[in-house]
Tab-separated table of N, CA and C in Angstrom:
chain	number	residue	atom	x	y	z
F	31	MET	N	-3.451	1.159	2.413
F	31	MET	CA	-3.290	0.808	1.164
F	31	MET	C	-3.240	-0.745	1.190
F	32	ALA	N	-2.419	-1.348	2.223
F	32	ALA	CA	-2.575	-2.705	2.255
F	32	ALA	C	-4.383	-3.328	2.550
F	33	GLU	N	-5.192	-2.654	3.402
F	33	GLU	CA	-6.273	-3.153	3.259
F	33	GLU	C	-6.959	-3.432	1.823
F	34	TYR	N	-6.851	-2.135	1.287
F	34	TYR	CA	-7.413	-2.090	-0.305
F	34	TYR	C	-6.715	-3.003	-1.205
F	35	LYS	N	-5.533	-3.343	-0.906
F	35	LYS	CA	-5.025	-4.291	-1.702
F	35	LYS	C	-5.895	-5.722	-1.548
F	36	GLU	N	-5.905	-5.917	-0.202
F	36	GLU	CA	-6.500	-7.512	0.290
F	36	GLU	C	-8.070	-7.380	-0.149
F	37	LEU	N	-8.689	-6.136	-0.127
F	37	LEU	CA	-9.976	-6.152	-0.692
F	37	LEU	C	-10.076	-6.515	-2.029
F	38	THR	N	-9.153	-6.207	-2.765
F	38	THR	CA	-9.331	-6.481	-4.461
F	38	THR	C	-9.044	-7.347	-4.633
F	39	VAL	N	-7.942	-8.218	-3.848
F	39	VAL	CA	-7.305	-9.686	-4.214
F	39	VAL	C	-8.010	-10.722	-3.756
F	40	ASN	N	-9.013	-10.371	-2.651
F	40	ASN	CA	-9.525	-11.149	-2.090
F	40	ASN	C	-10.802	-10.680	-1.204
F	41	PRO	N	-11.691	-10.276	-2.243
F	41	PRO	CA	-13.004	-9.559	-2.069
F	41	PRO	C	-14.145	-10.557	-1.087
F	42	PRO	N	-14.813	-10.168	0.140
F	42	PRO	CA	-15.709	-10.856	0.612
F	42	PRO	C	-17.026	-10.659	-0.115
F	43	ASP	N	-17.672	-12.146	0.101
F	43	ASP	CA	-19.034	-11.867	-0.992
F	43	ASP	C	-19.870	-10.834	-0.623
F	44	GLY	N	-20.520	-9.881	-1.617
F	44	GLY	CA	-21.591	-9.330	-1.119
F	44	GLY	C	-20.883	-7.893	-0.912
F	45	VAL	N	-19.841	-7.368	-0.621
F	45	VAL	CA	-19.072	-6.126	-0.546
F	45	VAL	C	-18.016	-5.966	-1.602
F	46	THR	N	-17.845	-4.823	-1.983
F	46	THR	CA	-16.706	-3.956	-2.862
F	46	THR	C	-16.574	-2.706	-2.076
F	47	ALA	N	-15.134	-2.473	-1.954
F	47	ALA	CA	-14.929	-1.181	-1.509
F	47	ALA	C	-13.632	-0.520	-2.200
F	48	GLY	N	-13.495	0.769	-2.119
F	48	GLY	CA	-11.993	1.033	-2.365
F	48	GLY	C	-11.989	2.825	-2.636
F	49	PRO	N	-10.905	3.260	-2.607
F	49	PRO	CA	-10.631	4.694	-2.356
F	49	PRO	C	-11.559	5.297	-3.521
F	50	VAL	N	-12.117	6.767	-3.100
F	50	VAL	CA	-12.874	7.478	-4.354
F	50	VAL	C	-11.916	7.957	-5.523
F	51	SER	N	-10.728	8.205	-4.978
F	51	SER	CA	-9.495	8.426	-6.041
F	51	SER	C	-8.083	7.889	-5.555
F	52	GLU	N	-7.206	7.959	-6.344
F	52	GLU	CA	-5.993	7.521	-6.062
F	52	GLU	C	-5.293	8.581	-5.368
F	53	SER	N	-5.752	9.823	-5.391
F	53	SER	CA	-4.942	11.081	-4.635
F	53	SER	C	-5.793	10.877	-3.312
F	54	ASN	N	-6.788	10.227	-2.606
F	54	ASN	CA	-6.936	10.441	-1.534
F	54	ASN	C	-7.740	9.032	-1.164
F	55	PHE	N	-6.898	8.636	-0.202
F	55	PHE	CA	-6.978	7.215	0.499
F	55	PHE	C	-8.142	7.529	1.624
F	56	PHE	N	-8.440	8.523	2.274
F	56	PHE	CA	-9.066	9.012	3.501
F	56	PHE	C	-10.667	8.759	3.307
F	57	GLU	N	-10.958	8.562	2.016
F	57	GLU	CA	-12.267	8.384	1.379
F	57	GLU	C	-12.466	7.264	0.487
F	58	TRP	N	-13.427	6.387	0.848
F	58	TRP	CA	-13.574	5.360	-0.035
F	58	TRP	C	-15.449	5.240	-0.241
F	59	GLU	N	-15.301	4.600	-1.179
F	59	GLU	CA	-17.236	4.080	-1.770
F	59	GLU	C	-16.838	2.641	-1.548
F	60	ALA	N	-18.139	2.386	-1.162
F	60	ALA	CA	-18.372	0.743	-0.952
F	60	ALA	C	-19.704	0.627	-1.422
F	61	LEU	N	-20.064	-0.692	-2.087
F	61	LEU	CA	-21.099	-1.052	-2.435
F	61	LEU	C	-21.529	-2.312	-1.375
F	62	ILE	N	-22.648	-2.728	-1.156
F	62	ILE	CA	-23.225	-3.633	-0.176
F	62	ILE	C	-24.474	-4.158	-0.863
F	63	SER	N	-24.390	-5.726	-1.257
F	63	SER	CA	-25.526	-6.104	-1.285
F	63	SER	C	-26.392	-6.782	-0.288
F	64	GLY	N	-27.665	-6.409	-0.449
F	64	GLY	CA	-28.769	-6.958	0.722
F	64	GLY	C	-28.558	-8.439	0.881
F	65	PRO	N	-28.365	-8.672	2.134
F	65	PRO	CA	-28.089	-10.187	2.406
F	65	PRO	C	-29.615	-10.793	1.944
F	66	ASP	N	-29.092	-12.240	1.639
F	66	ASP	CA	-30.305	-13.054	1.091
F	66	ASP	C	-31.327	-13.253	2.404
F	67	GLY	N	-32.136	-13.842	2.146
F	67	GLY	CA	-33.261	-14.085	3.055
F	67	GLY	C	-33.862	-12.930	4.108
F	68	THR	N	-33.418	-11.753	3.727
F	68	THR	CA	-33.756	-10.387	4.399
F	68	THR	C	-34.802	-9.657	3.180
F	69	PRO	N	-35.344	-8.557	3.927
F	69	PRO	CA	-35.931	-7.684	3.110
F	69	PRO	C	-35.071	-7.056	2.198
F	70	TYR	N	-33.950	-6.799	2.680
F	70	TYR	CA	-32.600	-6.061	1.857
F	70	TYR	C	-32.228	-6.703	0.538
F	71	GLU	N	-32.812	-8.112	0.390
F	71	GLU	CA	-32.194	-9.100	-0.524
F	71	GLU	C	-32.582	-8.371	-1.766
F	72	GLY	N	-31.405	-8.398	-2.818
F	72	GLY	CA	-31.361	-7.781	-3.895
F	72	GLY	C	-31.129	-6.311	-4.067
F	73	GLY	N	-31.018	-5.730	-3.101
F	73	GLY	CA	-30.685	-4.237	-2.930
F	73	GLY	C	-28.883	-4.246	-3.311
F	74	ILE	N	-28.515	-3.127	-3.952
F	74	ILE	CA	-27.303	-2.805	-3.613
F	74	ILE	C	-27.425	-1.498	-3.130
F	75	PHE	N	-26.336	-1.491	-2.282
F	75	PHE	CA	-26.400	0.111	-1.444
F	75	PHE	C	-25.023	0.871	-1.390
F	76	SER	N	-25.075	1.683	-1.841
F	76	SER	CA	-23.891	2.539	-1.597
F	76	SER	C	-23.690	3.508	-0.514
F	77	ALA	N	-22.488	3.232	-0.194
F	77	ALA	CA	-21.949	4.165	1.065
F	77	ALA	C	-20.754	4.933	0.779
F	78	VAL	N	-20.210	5.309	1.778
F	78	VAL	CA	-18.983	6.229	1.813
F	78	VAL	C	-18.353	6.005	3.173
F	79	LEU	N	-16.785	5.812	3.144
F	79	LEU	CA	-16.169	5.601	4.400
F	79	LEU	C	-15.149	6.887	4.660
F	80	THR	N	-15.338	7.697	5.538
F	80	THR	CA	-14.100	8.636	6.088
F	80	THR	C	-13.469	8.111	6.744
F	81	PHE	N	-12.212	8.287	6.757
F	81	PHE	CA	-11.342	7.697	7.542
F	81	PHE	C	-10.318	9.099	8.124
F	82	PRO	N	-10.273	9.176	9.518
F	82	PRO	CA	-9.746	9.732	10.282
F	82	PRO	C	-8.416	10.153	9.861
F	83	ARG	N	-7.199	10.924	10.077
F	83	ARG	CA	-6.056	11.132	10.108
F	83	ARG	C	-5.064	10.175	10.805
F	84	ASP	N	-5.814	9.560	11.836
F	84	ASP	CA	-5.193	8.841	12.939
F	84	ASP	C	-5.544	7.487	12.653
F	85	TYR	N	-6.086	7.280	11.658
F	85	TYR	CA	-6.668	5.698	11.033
F	85	TYR	C	-5.393	4.902	11.283
F	86	PRO	N	-5.160	3.652	11.726
F	86	PRO	CA	-6.442	3.121	12.328
F	86	PRO	C	-6.383	3.081	14.116
F	87	LEU	N	-6.062	4.448	14.473
F	87	LEU	CA	-6.338	4.538	15.929
F	87	LEU	C	-7.585	4.799	16.422
F	88	SER	N	-8.218	5.558	15.169
F	88	SER	CA	-9.612	6.062	15.312
F	88	SER	C	-10.494	5.396	14.309
F	89	PRO	N	-11.605	4.978	14.468
F	89	PRO	CA	-12.298	4.422	13.125
F	89	PRO	C	-13.073	5.395	12.274
F	90	PRO	N	-13.418	4.996	11.007
F	90	PRO	CA	-13.847	5.592	10.258
F	90	PRO	C	-15.329	6.056	10.373
F	91	VAL	N	-15.910	6.960	9.826
F	91	VAL	CA	-17.490	7.150	9.956
F	91	VAL	C	-17.805	6.558	8.561
F	92	MET	N	-19.004	5.576	8.387
F	92	MET	CA	-19.780	5.102	7.376
F	92	MET	C	-20.954	5.572	7.233
F	93	LYS	N	-21.327	6.393	6.154
F	93	LYS	CA	-22.639	6.562	5.785
F	93	LYS	C	-22.998	6.342	4.240
F	94	PHE	N	-24.562	5.896	4.667
F	94	PHE	CA	-25.103	5.292	3.399
F	94	PHE	C	-25.232	6.387	2.415
F	95	THR	N	-25.039	6.537	1.149
F	95	THR	CA	-25.214	7.514	0.120
F	95	THR	C	-26.786	7.492	-0.781
F	96	CYS	N	-27.467	5.859	-0.239
F	96	CYS	CA	-28.526	6.082	-0.938
F	96	CYS	C	-29.804	5.858	0.329
F	97	LEU	N	-31.068	5.873	-0.275
F	97	LEU	CA	-32.131	6.116	0.888
F	97	LEU	C	-32.070	4.551	1.658
F	98	MET	N	-31.863	4.636	3.011
F	98	MET	CA	-31.886	3.307	3.894
F	98	MET	C	-32.934	3.555	4.776
F	99	PHE	N	-33.567	2.476	5.453
F	99	PHE	CA	-34.399	2.395	6.429
F	99	PHE	C	-34.078	1.243	7.483
F	100	HIS	N	-33.459	1.541	8.596
F	100	HIS	CA	-32.899	0.684	9.246
F	100	HIS	C	-32.747	0.822	10.511
F	101	PRO	N	-33.020	-0.064	11.869
F	101	PRO	CA	-32.815	0.621	13.253
F	101	PRO	C	-31.324	1.257	13.563
F	102	ASN	N	-30.396	0.541	12.841
F	102	ASN	CA	-28.985	1.138	13.390
F	102	ASN	C	-28.448	2.179	12.098
F	103	ILE	N	-29.080	2.730	11.360
F	103	ILE	CA	-28.769	3.715	10.478
F	103	ILE	C	-29.387	4.911	10.541
F	104	TYR	N	-29.019	6.220	11.196
F	104	TYR	CA	-29.582	7.381	11.236
F	104	TYR	C	-30.346	7.661	9.889
F	105	PRO	N	-31.415	8.624	10.068
F	105	PRO	CA	-31.833	8.847	8.514
F	105	PRO	C	-31.164	9.532	7.826
F	106	ASP	N	-29.870	9.887	8.371
F	106	ASP	CA	-29.181	10.929	7.310
F	106	ASP	C	-28.082	9.965	6.576
F	107	GLY	N	-28.021	8.565	6.961
F	107	GLY	CA	-27.567	7.469	6.283
F	107	GLY	C	-26.167	7.062	7.264
F	108	THR	N	-26.062	7.705	8.296
F	108	THR	CA	-24.800	7.670	9.289
F	108	THR	C	-24.976	6.123	9.993
F	109	VAL	N	-24.047	5.308	9.935
F	109	VAL	CA	-24.216	3.754	10.277
F	109	VAL	C	-23.787	3.678	11.724
F	110	CYS	N	-24.375	3.381	12.825
F	110	CYS	CA	-24.327	3.360	14.323
F	110	CYS	C	-24.215	1.719	14.606
F	111	ILE	N	-23.170	1.131	14.813
F	111	ILE	CA	-22.562	0.116	15.039
F	111	ILE	C	-21.542	-0.075	16.225
F	112	SER	N	-21.280	-0.774	16.932
F	112	SER	CA	-20.226	-1.318	17.825
F	112	SER	C	-19.330	-0.714	17.191
F	113	ILE	N	-18.675	-1.343	16.428
F	113	ILE	CA	-17.347	-1.283	15.701
F	113	ILE	C	-16.648	-0.017	15.052
F	114	LEU	N	-17.832	0.828	15.086
F	114	LEU	CA	-17.437	2.048	14.375
F	114	LEU	C	-17.557	3.134	15.423
F	115	HIS	N	-17.474	2.652	17.017
F	115	HIS	CA	-17.591	3.413	17.822
F	115	HIS	C	-16.199	3.828	18.264
F	116	ALA	N	-15.620	4.855	18.847
F	116	ALA	CA	-14.393	5.222	19.616
F	116	ALA	C	-13.831	3.979	20.353
F	117	PRO	N	-12.598	3.842	20.364
F	117	PRO	CA	-11.917	2.650	21.490
F	117	PRO	C	-12.506	3.196	22.994
F	118	GLY	N	-12.353	2.154	23.494
F	118	GLY	CA	-12.048	2.599	25.188
F	118	GLY	C	-13.828	2.177	25.921
F	119	ASP	N	-13.990	2.504	26.884
F	119	ASP	CA	-15.260	2.472	27.560
F	119	ASP	C	-16.583	3.205	27.220
F	120	ASP	N	-17.445	2.786	27.095
F	120	ASP	CA	-18.698	3.119	26.662
F	120	ASP	C	-19.231	4.179	27.684
F	121	PRO	N	-19.279	5.708	27.487
F	121	PRO	CA	-19.633	6.266	28.573
F	121	PRO	C	-20.916	5.995	28.978
F	122	ASN	N	-22.187	5.558	28.139
F	122	ASN	CA	-23.226	5.004	28.427
F	122	ASN	C	-23.424	3.721	28.948
F	123	MET	N	-22.453	3.205	28.911
F	123	MET	CA	-22.291	2.057	29.876
F	123	MET	C	-23.266	0.739	28.718
F	124	TYR	N	-23.302	1.035	27.797
F	124	TYR	CA	-24.197	-0.259	26.650
F	124	TYR	C	-23.371	-1.314	26.285
F	125	GLU	N	-21.988	-0.677	25.657
F	125	GLU	CA	-21.209	-1.629	24.864
F	125	GLU	C	-20.023	-1.709	25.781
F	126	HIS	N	-19.201	-2.886	25.610
F	126	HIS	CA	-18.079	-3.370	26.040
F	126	HIS	C	-16.900	-2.611	25.247
F	127	ALA	N	-15.896	-2.384	25.932
F	127	ALA	CA	-14.514	-2.048	25.321
F	127	ALA	C	-14.128	-2.638	24.218
F	128	SER	N	-14.734	-4.256	24.277
F	128	SER	CA	-14.157	-4.966	23.269
F	128	SER	C	-15.092	-4.984	22.062
F	129	GLU	N	-16.101	-4.685	22.237
F	129	GLU	CA	-17.257	-4.491	20.878
F	129	GLU	C	-16.917	-3.158	20.127
F	130	ARG	N	-16.075	-2.412	20.745
F	130	ARG	CA	-16.077	-1.024	20.110
F	130	ARG	C	-14.498	-1.099	19.202
F	131	TRP	N	-14.180	-0.022	18.603
F	131	TRP	CA	-13.254	0.096	17.610
F	131	TRP	C	-11.800	-0.548	18.198
F	132	SER	N	-10.968	-1.193	17.309
F	132	SER	CA	-9.646	-1.039	18.014
F	132	SER	C	-8.710	-1.101	16.660
F	133	PRO	N	-7.758	-0.846	16.889
F	133	PRO	CA	-6.656	-0.788	15.585
F	133	PRO	C	-6.477	-2.078	14.722
F	134	VAL	N	-7.038	-3.331	15.387
F	134	VAL	CA	-6.932	-4.413	14.662
F	134	VAL	C	-7.808	-4.664	14.078
F	135	GLN	N	-9.106	-3.919	14.094
F	135	GLN	CA	-9.965	-4.029	13.115
F	135	GLN	C	-9.708	-3.463	11.712
F	136	SER	N	-10.343	-3.966	10.697
F	136	SER	CA	-10.078	-3.641	9.344
F	136	SER	C	-11.647	-3.276	8.599
F	137	VAL	N	-11.147	-2.743	7.265
F	137	VAL	CA	-12.395	-2.201	6.558
F	137	VAL	C	-13.148	-3.372	6.261
F	138	GLU	N	-12.654	-4.605	5.870
F	138	GLU	CA	-13.407	-5.611	5.538
F	138	GLU	C	-14.380	-6.171	6.840
F	139	LYS	N	-13.823	-6.003	8.067
F	139	LYS	CA	-14.533	-6.341	9.175
F	139	LYS	C	-15.629	-5.460	9.483
F	140	ILE	N	-15.493	-4.070	9.042
F	140	ILE	CA	-16.647	-3.076	9.204
F	140	ILE	C	-17.674	-3.552	8.037
F	141	LEU	N	-17.256	-3.697	6.865
F	141	LEU	CA	-18.223	-4.006	5.630
F	141	LEU	C	-19.178	-5.249	6.186
F	142	LEU	N	-18.591	-6.285	6.575
F	142	LEU	CA	-18.948	-7.534	7.068
F	142	LEU	C	-19.967	-7.361	8.167
F	143	SER	N	-19.457	-6.451	9.257
F	143	SER	CA	-20.614	-6.213	10.539
F	143	SER	C	-21.375	-5.553	9.714
F	144	VAL	N	-21.526	-4.770	8.724
F	144	VAL	CA	-23.040	-4.042	8.373
F	144	VAL	C	-23.660	-4.819	7.597
F	145	VAL	N	-22.963	-5.864	6.661
F	145	VAL	CA	-24.039	-6.912	6.223
F	145	VAL	C	-24.482	-7.652	7.242
F	146	SER	N	-23.875	-7.988	8.318
F	146	SER	CA	-24.699	-8.805	9.324
F	146	SER	C	-25.724	-7.755	10.226
F	147	MET	N	-25.425	-6.590	10.391
F	147	MET	CA	-26.115	-5.710	10.620
F	147	MET	C	-27.345	-5.699	10.135
F	148	LEU	N	-27.620	-5.299	8.737
F	148	LEU	CA	-28.673	-5.329	7.897
F	148	LEU	C	-29.734	-6.606	8.211
F	149	ALA	N	-28.988	-8.008	8.223
F	149	ALA	CA	-29.701	-9.189	8.739
F	149	ALA	C	-30.492	-9.159	9.694
F	150	GLU	N	-29.659	-8.645	10.998
F	150	GLU	CA	-29.909	-8.853	12.360
F	150	GLU	C	-29.730	-7.533	13.127
F	151	PRO	N	-30.761	-6.529	13.051
F	151	PRO	CA	-30.708	-5.111	13.489
F	151	PRO	C	-30.955	-5.443	15.138
F	152	ASN	N	-29.980	-4.278	15.798
F	152	ASN	CA	-29.975	-4.144	17.077
F	152	ASN	C	-30.952	-3.202	17.423
F	153	ASP	N	-32.409	-3.533	17.578
F	153	ASP	CA	-33.143	-2.447	18.083
F	153	ASP	C	-33.193	-2.070	19.338
F	154	GLU	N	-32.355	-2.112	20.165
F	154	GLU	CA	-31.978	-1.922	22.018
F	154	GLU	C	-31.462	-0.378	21.656
F	155	SER	N	-30.456	-0.209	20.545
F	155	SER	CA	-29.833	1.016	20.391
F	155	SER	C	-30.304	1.531	19.119
F	156	GLY	N	-31.545	1.864	19.087
F	156	GLY	CA	-31.809	2.271	17.697
F	156	GLY	C	-31.346	3.771	17.410
F	157	ALA	N	-30.731	3.991	16.216
F	157	ALA	CA	-30.062	5.138	15.687
F	157	ALA	C	-31.493	5.834	14.967
F	158	HIS	N	-32.615	4.919	14.460
F	158	HIS	CA	-33.363	5.634	13.594
F	158	HIS	C	-34.698	5.060	14.734
F	159	VAL	N	-35.399	5.998	15.335
F	159	VAL	CA	-36.494	5.424	16.324
F	159	VAL	C	-37.528	5.139	15.526
F	160	ASP	N	-37.968	5.441	14.504
F	160	ASP	CA	-39.398	4.888	13.765
F	160	ASP	C	-38.987	3.299	13.330
F	161	ALA	N	-37.569	3.584	12.481
F	161	ALA	CA	-37.240	1.953	12.192
F	161	ALA	C	-37.222	0.882	13.332
F	162	SER	N	-36.777	1.515	14.228
F	162	SER	CA	-36.611	0.589	15.489
F	162	SER	C	-37.897	-0.187	16.113
F	163	LYS	N	-38.670	1.088	16.329
F	163	LYS	CA	-40.040	0.620	16.976
F	163	LYS	C	-40.741	-0.006	16.033
F	164	MET	N	-40.715	0.198	14.595
F	164	MET	CA	-41.863	-0.871	13.649
F	164	MET	C	-41.008	-2.082	13.658
F	165	TRP	N	-39.639	-2.412	13.771
F	165	TRP	CA	-38.736	-3.612	13.692
F	165	TRP	C	-39.338	-4.330	14.695
F	166	ARG	N	-39.690	-3.973	16.006
F	166	ARG	CA	-40.424	-4.709	17.013
F	166	ARG	C	-41.651	-4.929	17.074
F	167	GLU	N	-42.535	-3.714	16.481
F	167	GLU	CA	-44.083	-3.951	16.958
F	167	GLU	C	-45.058	-4.140	15.345
F	168	ASP	N	-44.210	-4.256	14.193
F	168	ASP	CA	-45.065	-4.318	13.255
F	168	ASP	C	-43.926	-4.904	11.760
F	169	ARG	N	-43.402	-6.109	12.198
F	169	ARG	CA	-42.145	-6.356	11.198
F	169	ARG	C	-42.891	-6.639	9.723
F	170	ALA	N	-44.107	-6.849	9.364
F	170	ALA	CA	-44.529	-6.891	8.317
F	170	ALA	C	-44.580	-5.397	7.476
F	171	GLN	N	-44.997	-4.417	8.261
F	171	GLN	CA	-44.894	-3.047	7.527
F	171	GLN	C	-43.273	-2.668	7.352
F	172	PHE	N	-42.585	-3.082	8.549
F	172	PHE	CA	-40.820	-2.788	8.277
F	172	PHE	C	-40.439	-3.394	6.870
F	173	ASP	N	-40.690	-4.609	6.903
F	173	ASP	CA	-40.122	-5.625	5.782
F	173	ASP	C	-40.932	-4.784	4.563
F	174	GLU	N	-42.034	-4.209	4.320
F	174	GLU	CA	-42.673	-3.661	3.019
F	174	GLU	C	-41.773	-2.241	2.933
F	175	ILE	N	-41.314	-1.296	3.790
F	175	ILE	CA	-40.813	-0.198	3.683
F	175	ILE	C	-39.428	-0.293	3.185
F	176	VAL	N	-38.664	-1.456	3.693
F	176	VAL	CA	-37.559	-1.932	2.971
F	176	VAL	C	-37.393	-2.314	1.615
F	177	ARG	N	-38.477	-2.703	1.568
F	177	ARG	CA	-38.491	-3.457	-0.005
F	177	ARG	C	-38.962	-2.390	-1.060
F	178	GLN	N	-39.508	-1.599	-0.723
F	178	GLN	CA	-39.455	-0.403	-1.396
F	178	GLN	C	-38.515	0.452	-1.567
F	179	THR	N	-37.773	0.613	-0.666
F	179	THR	CA	-36.387	1.312	-0.459
F	179	THR	C	-35.505	0.496	-1.354
F	180	VAL	N	-35.388	-0.859	-1.367
F	180	VAL	CA	-34.701	-1.628	-2.163
F	180	VAL	C	-35.071	-1.282	-3.798
F	181	ARG	N	-36.256	-1.128	-4.076
F	181	ARG	CA	-36.542	-1.038	-5.500
F	181	ARG	C	-36.280	0.586	-5.370
F	182	LYS	N	-36.405	1.355	-4.682
F	182	LYS	CA	-35.936	2.732	-5.147
F	182	LYS	C	-34.453	2.948	-5.510
F	183	THR	N	-33.513	1.988	-4.711
F	183	THR	CA	-32.223	2.010	-4.810
F	183	THR	C	-31.752	1.668	-6.040
F	184	LEU	N	-32.595	0.619	-6.855
F	184	LEU	CA	-32.481	0.121	-7.760
F	184	LEU	C	-33.061	0.780	-9.148
F	185	GLY	N	-33.639	1.792	-8.740
F	185	GLY	CA	-34.148	2.633	-9.627
F	185	GLY	C	-35.672	1.991	-10.377
F	186	LEU	N	-36.198	1.217	-9.855
F	186	LEU	CA	-37.319	0.335	-10.242
F	186	LEU	C	-38.774	1.282	-9.758
């Protein structure tokens, strides 16, 4: 509840978020504006954050509900970034524990991390293999697919 109040009083640029309903604070809707200077620019992307019952000890799951093409977003829309990974050591030894979820994180930090992720994908740990490969090998085609996705999300 405190995080929701903070987001409504002092919202960060390019993001809005809040509970789907006043009776369920475990599911939030979010809207993220595509970062300027990226192929996502001009897009408005909808997502859902689903919080576990033991939040803030465990991270929420964030899933885009619109079409997305990005190396760190699974084809089903689920976001894959360090801040949303369970706390502790990474069993694959890719991430440091300090990069993963901790109870001091917030919804605002998650949303800002996702905006940053849109601008600067991590293609080394791709959730969407085709998008990761295209980001590395054919940036022009990647950008064109993203621009088409932006137009679709806007209904154009």
